[in-house]
XYZ file of C-alpha atoms in Angstrom:
704
model
C -46.996 -37.127 74.279
C -44.467 -34.300 74.093
C -42.263 -36.375 71.816
C -45.135 -36.728 69.347
C -45.630 -32.959 69.210
C -41.931 -32.459 68.550
C -41.995 -35.052 65.809
C -45.046 -33.422 64.191
C -43.352 -29.993 64.321
C -40.169 -31.387 62.797
C -42.207 -33.102 60.056
C -44.003 -29.801 59.274
C -40.665 -27.975 59.086
C -39.183 -30.589 56.754
C -42.233 -30.478 54.490
C -41.961 -26.652 54.386
C -38.349 -26.923 53.202
C -39.342 -28.740 50.028
C -38.829 -26.433 47.009
C -41.337 -28.437 44.957
C -44.171 -27.803 47.375
C -46.787 -25.131 46.602
C -48.218 -25.060 50.119
C -48.323 -21.607 51.737
C -45.892 -22.595 54.483
C -43.345 -23.939 51.973
C -43.651 -20.926 49.692
C -43.348 -18.518 52.608
C -40.271 -20.337 53.906
C -38.488 -20.186 50.526
C -39.570 -16.597 49.904
C -38.092 -15.599 53.234
C -34.822 -17.431 52.623
C -34.495 -16.255 49.018
C -35.160 -12.578 49.697
C -33.361 -12.056 52.986
C -30.441 -14.381 52.383
C -29.128 -14.888 48.823
C -30.942 -11.968 47.096
C -30.087 -9.546 49.921
C -26.410 -10.501 49.801
C -26.271 -10.319 45.989
C -27.953 -6.878 46.008
C -25.479 -5.587 48.570
C -22.493 -6.733 46.475
C -24.134 -5.295 43.354
C -24.543 -1.884 44.994
C -20.882 -1.948 46.041
C -19.807 -2.746 42.476
C -21.965 0.075 41.079
C -20.443 2.512 43.565
C -16.932 1.403 42.564
C -17.820 1.828 38.895
C -18.624 5.502 39.363
C -15.574 6.013 41.572
C -13.221 4.458 39.002
C -14.973 5.771 35.882
C -12.984 8.410 33.991
C -15.018 10.809 31.913
C -13.738 11.809 28.485
C -14.509 15.533 28.374
C -12.998 15.899 24.902
C -16.359 14.896 23.432
C -20.001 15.049 24.510
C -20.393 12.757 27.516
C -22.544 9.663 26.952
C -25.806 9.771 28.896
C -25.229 6.161 29.981
C -21.471 5.544 30.284
C -20.295 2.309 28.721
C -18.802 -0.349 30.967
C -15.109 -0.745 30.266
C -14.020 -4.340 29.743
C -11.113 -3.769 32.141
C -13.578 -2.953 34.933
C -15.230 -6.328 34.487
C -11.836 -8.036 34.571
C -10.649 -6.164 37.669
C -13.832 -6.916 39.609
C -14.527 -10.352 38.152
C -14.471 -12.079 41.553
C -17.067 -9.689 43.029
C -19.305 -9.975 39.960
C -19.005 -13.760 40.146
C -20.174 -13.544 43.774
C -23.354 -11.768 42.634
C -23.967 -14.484 40.039
C -23.199 -17.231 42.572
C -25.528 -15.816 45.235
C -28.331 -15.353 42.700
C -27.801 -18.907 41.410
C -28.450 -20.260 44.925
C -32.043 -19.004 44.697
C -32.566 -20.884 41.426
C -30.902 -23.994 42.816
C -32.546 -24.112 46.269
C -35.710 -21.984 46.190
C -37.475 -22.807 42.949
C -40.943 -22.283 44.400
C -40.154 -18.768 45.676
C -41.347 -15.546 44.074
C -37.793 -14.304 43.571
C -36.646 -16.560 40.745
C -37.057 -13.690 38.278
C -35.002 -11.381 40.534
C -32.247 -13.997 40.645
C -32.135 -14.274 36.865
C -32.115 -10.479 36.585
C -29.062 -10.336 38.867
C -27.320 -13.009 36.791
C -28.096 -11.076 33.616
C -26.769 -7.882 35.213
C -23.524 -9.657 36.162
C -23.024 -10.866 32.603
C -23.837 -7.371 31.329
C -21.178 -5.786 33.573
C -18.645 -8.358 32.357
C -19.603 -7.342 28.785
C -20.834 -10.858 28.055
C -23.639 -9.290 26.037
C -24.698 -12.442 24.230
C -25.492 -14.415 27.407
C -26.853 -11.307 29.139
C -29.395 -10.831 26.336
C -30.476 -14.480 26.553
C -30.860 -14.181 30.333
C -33.021 -11.039 30.177
C -35.172 -12.574 27.426
C -35.701 -15.619 29.659
C -36.728 -13.420 32.604
C -39.318 -11.732 30.412
C -40.712 -15.129 29.381
C -41.091 -16.736 32.833
C -42.781 -13.975 34.815
C -45.485 -11.387 34.270
C -44.467 -9.195 37.195
C -44.363 -5.643 35.686
C -41.381 -4.682 37.856
C -39.253 -7.622 36.674
C -40.461 -7.172 33.114
C -39.416 -3.534 33.086
C -35.960 -4.275 34.545
C -35.196 -6.994 32.012
C -36.565 -4.990 29.071
C -34.641 -1.852 30.091
C -31.385 -3.801 30.236
C -32.121 -5.335 26.834
C -32.825 -1.869 25.433
C -29.510 -0.538 26.783
C -27.482 -3.490 25.473
C -28.955 -3.217 21.968
C -28.229 0.516 22.005
C -24.622 -0.059 23.082
C -24.281 -2.518 20.203
C -25.927 -0.077 17.750
C -28.595 -2.687 16.991
C -31.232 0.024 16.705
C -33.867 -2.208 15.067
C -33.897 -4.617 18.031
C -33.766 -1.714 20.468
C -36.841 -0.118 18.883
C -38.791 -3.388 19.216
C -37.929 -3.560 22.934
C -38.956 0.085 23.321
C -42.407 -0.748 21.971
C -42.850 -3.395 24.708
C -41.712 -0.982 27.429
C -44.245 1.631 26.329
C -47.063 -0.845 26.907
C -46.187 -1.126 30.620
C -47.697 1.028 33.337
C -44.562 2.788 34.614
C -44.127 4.692 37.860
C -42.161 7.963 37.996
C -38.788 6.312 38.726
C -39.225 3.744 35.956
C -40.339 6.404 33.507
C -37.227 8.488 34.246
C -34.999 5.455 33.686
C -36.717 4.729 30.379
C -36.522 8.355 29.203
C -32.789 8.439 29.933
C -32.305 5.182 28.043
C -34.381 6.621 25.191
C -32.245 9.790 25.172
C -29.136 7.603 25.061
C -30.658 5.733 22.085
C -31.068 8.993 20.134
C -27.611 10.186 21.206
C -26.058 7.046 19.710
C -27.907 7.765 16.463
C -26.475 11.319 16.477
C -30.000 12.734 16.754
C -29.252 15.742 18.949
C -32.662 17.478 18.882
C -34.742 14.544 20.306
C -31.945 13.831 22.796
C -32.141 17.395 24.133
C -35.954 17.228 24.295
C -35.907 13.995 26.346
C -33.254 15.311 28.736
C -35.233 18.512 29.315
C -38.272 16.368 30.099
C -36.579 14.107 32.639
C -34.151 16.481 34.423
C -36.764 18.514 36.406
C -38.050 15.361 38.150
C -34.582 14.335 39.392
C -33.169 15.220 42.796
C -30.168 17.516 43.024
C -26.969 15.520 42.895
C -24.163 14.263 40.695
C -26.503 12.564 38.210
C -28.580 15.701 37.652
C -25.488 17.930 37.440
C -23.932 15.566 34.901
C -27.056 15.714 32.720
C -26.997 19.529 32.838
C -23.369 19.387 31.669
C -24.326 17.087 28.774
C -27.137 19.469 27.823
C -24.630 22.334 27.818
C -22.303 20.372 25.546
C -25.147 19.572 23.157
C -26.348 23.165 22.953
C -22.757 24.250 22.315
C -22.462 21.722 19.472
C -25.615 23.286 17.955
C -24.140 26.793 18.196
C -26.669 27.841 20.880
C -24.097 29.335 23.225
C -26.576 31.199 25.440
C -28.467 28.009 26.319
C -25.150 26.194 26.746
C -23.983 28.804 29.281
C -27.263 28.504 31.219
C -26.893 24.725 31.553
C -23.205 24.876 32.472
C -24.123 27.388 35.212
C -26.716 24.939 36.617
C -24.010 22.286 37.136
C -22.665 24.104 40.218
C -26.141 24.452 41.719
C -26.774 20.702 41.787
C -24.110 19.363 44.148
C -21.684 18.327 41.440
C -18.251 16.848 42.135
C -15.299 19.233 41.988
C -14.055 17.909 38.641
C -17.485 18.332 37.034
C -17.688 21.889 38.393
C -14.180 22.543 37.103
C -15.096 21.312 33.606
C -18.273 23.404 33.592
C -16.318 26.525 34.618
C -13.738 25.756 31.938
C -16.485 25.453 29.306
C -18.040 28.772 30.404
C -14.741 30.653 30.085
C -14.088 29.064 26.689
C -17.507 30.097 25.401
C -16.954 33.614 26.722
C -13.518 33.681 25.062
C -12.134 34.767 28.430
C -8.402 34.045 28.434
C -7.880 36.140 31.596
C -10.125 33.913 33.715
C -8.513 30.779 32.293
C -5.080 32.137 33.233
C -6.389 32.763 36.763
C -7.504 29.144 36.980
C -3.932 28.046 36.200
C -2.640 29.953 39.224
C -5.183 28.467 41.650
C -3.490 25.793 43.836
C -6.588 23.569 43.856
C -6.259 23.175 40.077
C -2.668 21.932 40.218
C -3.633 18.469 38.959
C -5.797 19.883 36.167
C -3.484 22.547 34.747
C -2.917 20.591 31.518
C -6.678 20.669 30.811
C -6.650 24.483 31.144
C -3.724 24.747 28.719
C -5.599 22.551 26.261
C -8.712 24.736 26.621
C -6.659 27.877 25.979
C -5.143 26.236 22.916
C -8.582 25.320 21.580
C -9.832 28.845 22.179
C -6.921 30.450 20.296
C -7.175 27.856 17.517
C -10.844 28.757 17.074
C -9.770 32.415 16.850
C -7.135 31.443 14.218
C -4.278 32.544 16.484
C -2.273 29.462 15.663
C 1.028 30.377 17.294
C -0.664 30.911 20.674
C -2.617 27.688 20.204
C 0.663 25.881 19.529
C 2.306 27.304 22.658
C -0.545 26.373 24.996
C -1.037 22.917 23.488
C 2.689 22.273 23.858
C 2.434 23.153 27.562
C -0.664 21.008 27.932
C 0.972 18.008 26.313
C 4.170 18.189 28.353
C 2.710 16.613 31.508
C -0.988 15.962 30.949
C -2.593 12.536 31.009
C -4.209 13.272 27.645
C -0.943 14.164 25.932
C -1.652 11.749 23.089
C -4.781 13.719 22.201
C -2.877 17.013 22.446
C -0.041 15.731 20.253
C -2.603 14.681 17.658
C -4.044 18.210 17.656
C -0.550 19.669 17.380
C 0.232 17.383 14.464
C -2.871 18.568 12.615
C -2.038 22.184 13.485
C 1.512 21.947 12.115
C 0.319 20.078 9.023
C -2.752 22.103 8.047
C -2.355 25.593 9.487
C 1.343 26.215 10.203
C 2.514 24.184 7.179
C 5.555 22.861 9.061
C 5.440 19.280 7.883
C 8.588 17.943 9.564
C 7.289 19.035 12.980
C 3.877 17.573 12.147
C 5.490 14.190 11.471
C 7.143 14.210 14.904
C 3.903 15.077 16.688
C 1.953 12.382 14.844
C 4.614 9.891 15.922
C 4.240 11.002 19.561
C 0.439 10.852 19.325
C 0.588 7.233 18.174
C 2.925 6.452 21.075
C 0.854 8.023 23.852
C -2.716 7.256 22.752
C -4.038 4.171 24.507
C -5.272 1.246 22.367
C -8.821 1.903 23.632
C -8.812 5.506 22.410
C -11.166 6.069 19.428
C -8.390 7.888 17.535
C -5.761 5.175 18.146
C -6.181 3.411 14.789
C -6.111 6.641 12.771
C -3.081 7.836 14.755
C -1.190 4.667 13.840
C -1.963 5.245 10.146
C -0.859 8.871 10.421
C 2.366 7.775 12.077
C 3.157 5.349 9.246
C 2.351 7.906 6.525
C 4.246 10.754 8.105
C 7.220 8.561 9.003
C 7.616 7.883 5.286
C 7.353 11.612 4.628
C 10.056 12.335 7.204
C 12.433 9.828 5.607
C 11.989 11.473 2.200
C 12.344 14.963 3.674
C 15.523 14.051 5.551
C 16.979 12.423 2.429
C 16.409 15.660 0.501
C 17.870 17.760 3.315
C 20.988 15.599 3.347
C 21.589 16.025 -0.382
C 20.917 19.792 -0.162
C 23.460 20.108 2.628
C 26.091 18.057 0.811
C 25.747 20.233 -2.294
C 26.017 23.368 -0.198
C 29.129 22.092 1.598
C 30.715 21.035 -1.704
C 30.739 24.693 -2.797
C 32.702 25.864 0.257
C 36.479 26.240 0.405
C 38.703 24.162 2.669
C 39.207 27.115 5.041
C 35.462 27.695 5.259
C 34.857 24.021 5.971
C 37.536 23.908 8.671
C 36.130 27.057 10.253
C 32.611 25.635 10.208
C 33.825 22.368 11.720
C 35.667 24.116 14.557
C 32.741 26.417 15.223
C 30.324 23.509 15.504
C 32.779 21.490 17.580
C 33.146 24.406 19.973
C 29.374 24.746 20.360
C 29.061 21.056 21.192
C 31.874 21.258 23.713
C 30.321 24.315 25.353
C 26.975 22.527 25.569
C 28.651 19.529 27.158
C 30.437 21.736 29.696
C 27.221 23.521 30.603
C 25.570 20.166 31.268
C 28.463 18.913 33.354
C 29.113 22.075 35.353
C 25.554 23.290 35.902
C 25.099 23.965 39.604
C 21.591 22.601 39.940
C 20.363 21.481 43.353
C 19.956 17.739 43.541
C 16.282 18.120 44.445
C 15.696 19.957 41.170
C 17.316 17.192 39.164
C 15.097 14.450 40.529
C 12.085 13.739 38.298
C 8.863 14.536 40.144
C 7.098 11.685 38.368
C 9.445 9.135 39.942
C 8.265 7.448 43.124
C 10.490 8.107 46.156
C 12.836 5.152 46.448
C 13.092 3.223 49.675
C 16.422 2.753 51.525
C 16.539 -0.830 50.231
C 16.180 0.400 46.635
C 18.996 2.939 46.977
C 21.485 0.135 46.507
C 20.245 -0.289 42.916
C 22.087 2.147 40.644
C 19.094 3.351 38.608
C 17.042 4.049 41.755
C 19.843 6.115 43.290
C 19.467 9.552 41.680
C 22.695 10.916 43.127
C 24.781 8.003 41.864
C 23.041 8.072 38.485
C 23.653 11.801 37.910
C 27.248 11.516 39.064
C 27.812 8.604 36.684
C 26.368 10.589 33.789
C 28.708 13.505 34.532
C 31.743 11.214 34.710
C 30.798 9.629 31.391
C 30.413 13.034 29.706
C 33.756 14.214 31.096
C 35.513 11.181 29.649
C 33.670 10.639 26.376
C 31.757 13.847 25.694
C 28.097 14.014 24.647
C 27.535 10.780 22.751
C 24.482 9.385 21.003
C 23.241 5.866 21.737
C 24.564 3.899 18.738
C 26.887 1.073 17.767
C 30.657 1.614 18.274
C 30.048 4.834 20.229
C 33.456 4.515 21.903
C 35.509 4.129 18.714
C 38.525 6.421 18.801
C 37.903 8.189 15.489
C 34.108 8.149 15.709
C 32.839 11.474 14.386
C 30.189 11.391 17.122
C 27.066 13.110 15.793
C 29.127 16.002 14.438
C 28.232 15.438 10.803
C 24.524 15.760 11.484
C 25.098 18.810 13.656
C 27.021 20.540 10.873
C 24.429 19.519 8.285
C 21.724 21.066 10.454
C 23.815 24.195 10.919
C 24.320 24.632 7.182
C 20.598 24.260 6.618
C 19.743 26.897 9.198
C 22.630 29.163 8.235
C 23.272 28.954 4.480
C 25.964 31.638 4.687
C 28.222 30.566 7.553
C 30.768 32.942 8.926
C 34.248 32.820 7.382
C 36.026 33.858 10.541
C 39.070 31.739 11.324
C 38.569 30.028 14.642
C 41.551 28.410 16.296
C 41.269 24.674 16.716
C 40.036 23.639 20.114
C 42.548 20.883 20.302
C 45.563 19.697 18.377
C 44.918 16.112 19.390
C 45.064 13.347 16.822
C 41.400 12.543 17.476
C 40.271 16.052 16.513
C 42.379 16.037 13.338
C 41.203 12.561 12.367
C 37.539 13.396 12.905
C 37.912 16.561 10.806
C 39.520 14.563 8.007
C 36.770 11.931 8.156
C 34.167 14.646 7.833
C 35.990 16.343 4.945
C 36.234 13.029 3.119
C 32.441 12.645 3.277
C 31.898 15.902 1.355
C 31.715 15.546 -2.464
C 34.408 17.488 -4.348
C 34.978 15.912 -7.745
C 32.600 16.547 -10.647
C 31.541 12.902 -10.624
C 30.712 12.934 -6.903
C 28.733 16.179 -7.247
C 26.844 14.750 -10.232
C 25.871 11.729 -8.131
C 24.603 13.973 -5.341
C 22.603 16.041 -7.815
C 21.047 12.903 -9.252
C 20.040 11.809 -5.757
C 18.694 15.300 -5.072
C 16.616 15.159 -8.262
C 15.131 11.805 -7.217
C 14.510 13.053 -3.680
C 12.708 16.177 -4.914
C 10.452 14.148 -7.176
C 9.647 11.445 -4.611
C 8.960 13.999 -1.878
C 6.752 16.190 -4.090
C 4.820 13.162 -5.305
C 4.346 11.824 -1.770
C 3.195 15.180 -0.396
C 0.634 15.533 -3.215
C -0.753 11.990 -3.361
C -0.340 10.683 0.204
C -0.612 13.779 2.400
C -2.676 16.015 0.143
C -0.779 19.234 0.938
C -1.052 20.822 -2.496
C 0.821 24.074 -1.782
C 3.884 22.275 -0.412
C 3.819 19.721 -3.238
C 3.670 22.503 -5.815
C 6.687 24.276 -4.294
C 8.783 21.100 -4.277
C 7.868 20.103 -7.841
C 8.509 23.627 -9.134
C 11.975 23.441 -7.582
C 12.528 20.113 -9.354
C 11.664 21.524 -12.792
C 13.640 24.727 -12.166
C 16.808 22.983 -10.960
C 16.614 20.015 -13.331
C 15.051 20.989 -16.688
C 14.608 17.918 -18.862
C 14.297 15.649 -15.835
C 13.283 12.075 -16.503
C 10.321 12.764 -14.194
C 9.198 15.906 -16.007
C 6.004 14.436 -17.508
C 4.754 13.070 -14.187
C 5.846 16.251 -12.376
C 3.755 18.334 -14.786
C 0.792 16.035 -14.182
C 1.210 16.367 -10.395
C 1.496 20.151 -10.730
C -1.738 20.080 -12.743
C -3.427 18.215 -9.858
C -2.029 20.514 -7.168
C -2.969 23.772 -8.926
C -6.320 25.525 -8.339
C -8.985 24.170 -10.670
C -9.229 25.960 -14.028
C -6.599 28.500 -12.955
C -4.148 29.938 -15.523
C -1.396 28.018 -13.741
C -3.201 24.716 -14.150
C -3.887 25.415 -17.830
C -0.210 26.223 -18.379
C 0.885 22.874 -16.873
C -1.715 21.056 -18.997
C -0.513 22.754 -22.193
C 3.121 22.057 -21.372
C 2.433 18.373 -20.711
C 0.350 17.953 -23.885
C 2.905 19.762 -26.079
C 6.084 18.196 -24.718
C 4.773 14.676 -24.030
C 1.901 13.959 -26.436
C 2.187 10.189 -25.998
C 2.618 10.156 -22.222
C 0.053 8.247 -20.232
C -0.312 11.201 -17.832
C -1.958 13.077 -20.696
C -4.606 10.373 -20.805
C -5.153 10.690 -17.051
C -5.904 14.401 -17.455
C -8.324 13.676 -20.292
C -9.979 11.061 -18.108
C -10.420 13.610 -15.317
C -11.849 16.200 -17.676
C -14.144 13.950 -19.728
C -15.436 11.618 -17.033
C -16.882 8.165 -17.838
C -17.669 7.101 -21.404
C -21.085 6.395 -22.881
C -22.044 2.847 -23.844
C -21.571 3.569 -27.570
C -18.080 4.941 -26.965
C -17.212 1.855 -24.902
C -18.204 -0.326 -27.869
C -16.114 1.818 -30.226
C -13.144 1.512 -27.871
C -13.621 -2.280 -27.823
C -13.523 -2.496 -31.629
C -10.473 -0.214 -31.822
C -8.649 -2.361 -29.245
C -9.406 -5.524 -31.269
C -7.830 -3.882 -34.334
C -4.734 -2.872 -32.364
C -4.373 -6.370 -30.906
C -4.664 -7.909 -34.403
C -1.818 -5.682 -35.608
C 0.262 -6.687 -32.561
C -0.251 -10.406 -33.254
C 0.896 -9.779 -36.833
C 4.114 -8.227 -35.397
C 3.118 -4.859 -36.878
C 4.212 -3.112 -33.675
C 4.352 0.423 -35.070
C 0.753 0.350 -36.273
C -0.413 -1.354 -33.061
C 1.291 1.353 -30.971
C -0.299 4.088 -33.088
C -3.758 2.549 -32.665
C -3.231 2.230 -28.893
C -2.297 5.899 -28.662
C -5.356 6.802 -30.730
C -7.638 4.816 -28.393
C -6.205 6.532 -25.321
C -6.793 9.957 -26.854
C -10.278 9.311 -28.240
C -11.626 7.159 -25.397
C -9.898 8.186 -22.156
C -11.140 6.279 -19.120
C -12.597 3.323 -21.013
C -13.080 -0.054 -19.342
C -10.257 -1.444 -21.512
C -7.790 1.280 -20.593
C -5.451 -1.003 -18.639
C -5.306 -3.460 -21.558
C -4.568 -0.653 -24.035
C -1.729 0.776 -21.910
C -0.258 -2.700 -21.378
C -0.444 -3.492 -25.093
C 1.274 -0.218 -25.908
C 4.146 -1.139 -23.544
C 4.479 -4.520 -25.271
C 4.669 -2.732 -28.644
C 7.748 -0.818 -27.445
C 9.288 -4.148 -26.474
C 8.575 -5.540 -29.961
C 10.180 -2.435 -31.507
C 13.189 -2.926 -29.175
C 12.756 0.592 -27.784
C 13.716 -0.693 -24.352
C 13.805 2.653 -22.560
C 10.177 3.382 -23.515
C 9.332 -0.272 -22.830
C 10.624 -0.010 -19.270
C 9.015 3.398 -18.594
C 5.619 2.278 -19.907
C 5.649 -0.871 -17.782
C 6.451 1.220 -14.698
C 3.657 3.659 -15.527
C 1.235 0.778 -16.014
C 2.056 -0.789 -12.630
C 1.647 2.563 -10.924
C -1.576 3.532 -12.721
C -3.342 0.155 -12.497
C -2.270 -1.565 -9.254
C -5.495 -3.627 -9.145
C -5.466 -4.732 -12.777
C -5.139 -8.507 -13.385
C -2.311 -7.646 -15.803
C -0.189 -5.987 -13.103
C 1.438 -9.271 -12.026
C 2.487 -9.984 -15.610
C 3.822 -6.429 -16.025
C 5.925 -6.771 -12.860
C 7.325 -10.107 -14.102
C 8.283 -8.560 -17.476
C 9.913 -5.579 -15.772
C 11.930 -7.823 -13.433
C 13.018 -10.017 -16.347
C 14.129 -6.969 -18.331
C 16.083 -5.595 -15.331
C 17.909 -8.929 -14.858
C 18.818 -9.228 -18.536
C 19.979 -5.614 -18.562
C 22.308 -6.232 -15.639
């Protein structure tokens, strides 16, 4: 009898385990197992991941904080195993408890896992599926909210707005409404709609409990009011950050923002001296730099930004600001090029300014090459005018300075602890056997090297006996900084053969004959033109370009680049100024057939009317007929007439190309070559450019 009861109980238990059964006992069994086993475990792992996200998340205070911070792809990669556990646990419910009421929760967890891994495509499909299988308002809201956030992150605002319409039809409780309002504020923030974003934040913040989330939203409100120029409201919101249990860094940033708005340099300096801010000193220097830059005190801004970039984690950003400062305000272009190079080096690939920094580096690297080429030719010309005694004296003086610098490096009595880099991790006893981990051995080796070889640059054949080790460049720099070097006779530091040989090598590199000086001047003329042109067209610094091009025309009247230099000076001069008119008149009078004259007419006259385009077409047909008849003079005259009467026509590239061919037919090869070069430069996208380049290359080969 007892055995029968046991068998009946076992049969009832087995029938309850069936996930296809809809009986109350079966459903209750699977609900219990789904909720308090797989779902409970998945939720616990999910909460741990969310906590880690906020612990590892680094805020970018250089811009307005996003209301909903984006998930970094690296976070998903670093915590892939934990996220996979959430997906795996949730999948067990779908696999083993299909008749439970928690299928929708399982799919929501799977969608969340894919969302955190930035697998947006599959996450969207998962949340859409959840919304289609269940009418539970709680599950519906969760899936729709995630969809809304994903579409907003992707800037798919049309799809996001459709999801928002569905959410507004639901009966939301206070917590759900707050979540939706924050997502809605984030939607407007991504559309750069500041006013509705502020309104939504002001609506939701009062209903939140004091804590990091509320303090963070107050900080964002402060940033937004500051961006709108409403400094009083910004100060009020920054002050509320401290009153809402914010983290120390958020409080620090709020205090920093308050002092910046108050233009209070004294308080910012006090913050630097506080020991608790030791790890955030670079941010204070950057804030001081921004404050002085806003006040147009550029030298102070430069000094503080330089300090901030020396050891801060955001040095790439600071170097970018310094590059712009040196380029636009201080007008020190060589220094700007160096800072742009450093910015491109230190900015991470994920930084929003990384791509633009790489372009700036490439552009300014080209500028620096042109600038250094000009400096070299300037220095050579200056040295060529000095006597042998003056050159020897300058050489010895520079050599002595280098030797003194080397001695000061070798003999400096600096405690070993001061020499060790504080960014280096302390090496273990096992690592001390490796030379580059042993600071004492490394410093001693450097001193021994300097004693034997002197201060040497890292280059090929550095140990060659007669190598004039970096001395040429040092003397070139000295002559640039000191155009009138002292003539005092300094005794040679050494009578060794090496010193005499290196002096002779250096003297041999200085031009002395008329032919050598003429070659240097020709290179200087080319360097002036190329640098002025680059600064005007590529960098857009009109004042600097004008100075360089003026120097070109003053030093080299009748330069082969005079026509283009006048055109560039016309572009760089203030519009309709007497200076601009003078350059225009000079270009038109001296070079009436130059193509640069047509470019100015094109700028001044704008696009042609339809009737003028038809007239230009007929005139071109006449010119081409004359060219086919080998009447090159008449064809050239007609081409010139078209360019003057119809500047900027749709056939302009064909007219200029035909004019170049006319010079070839007339065997005026100098004009032929110049006109082909001008055509290639003026019309790089013309279908005739390839043919022009081929003709120019063929002419150059035949000429040689």
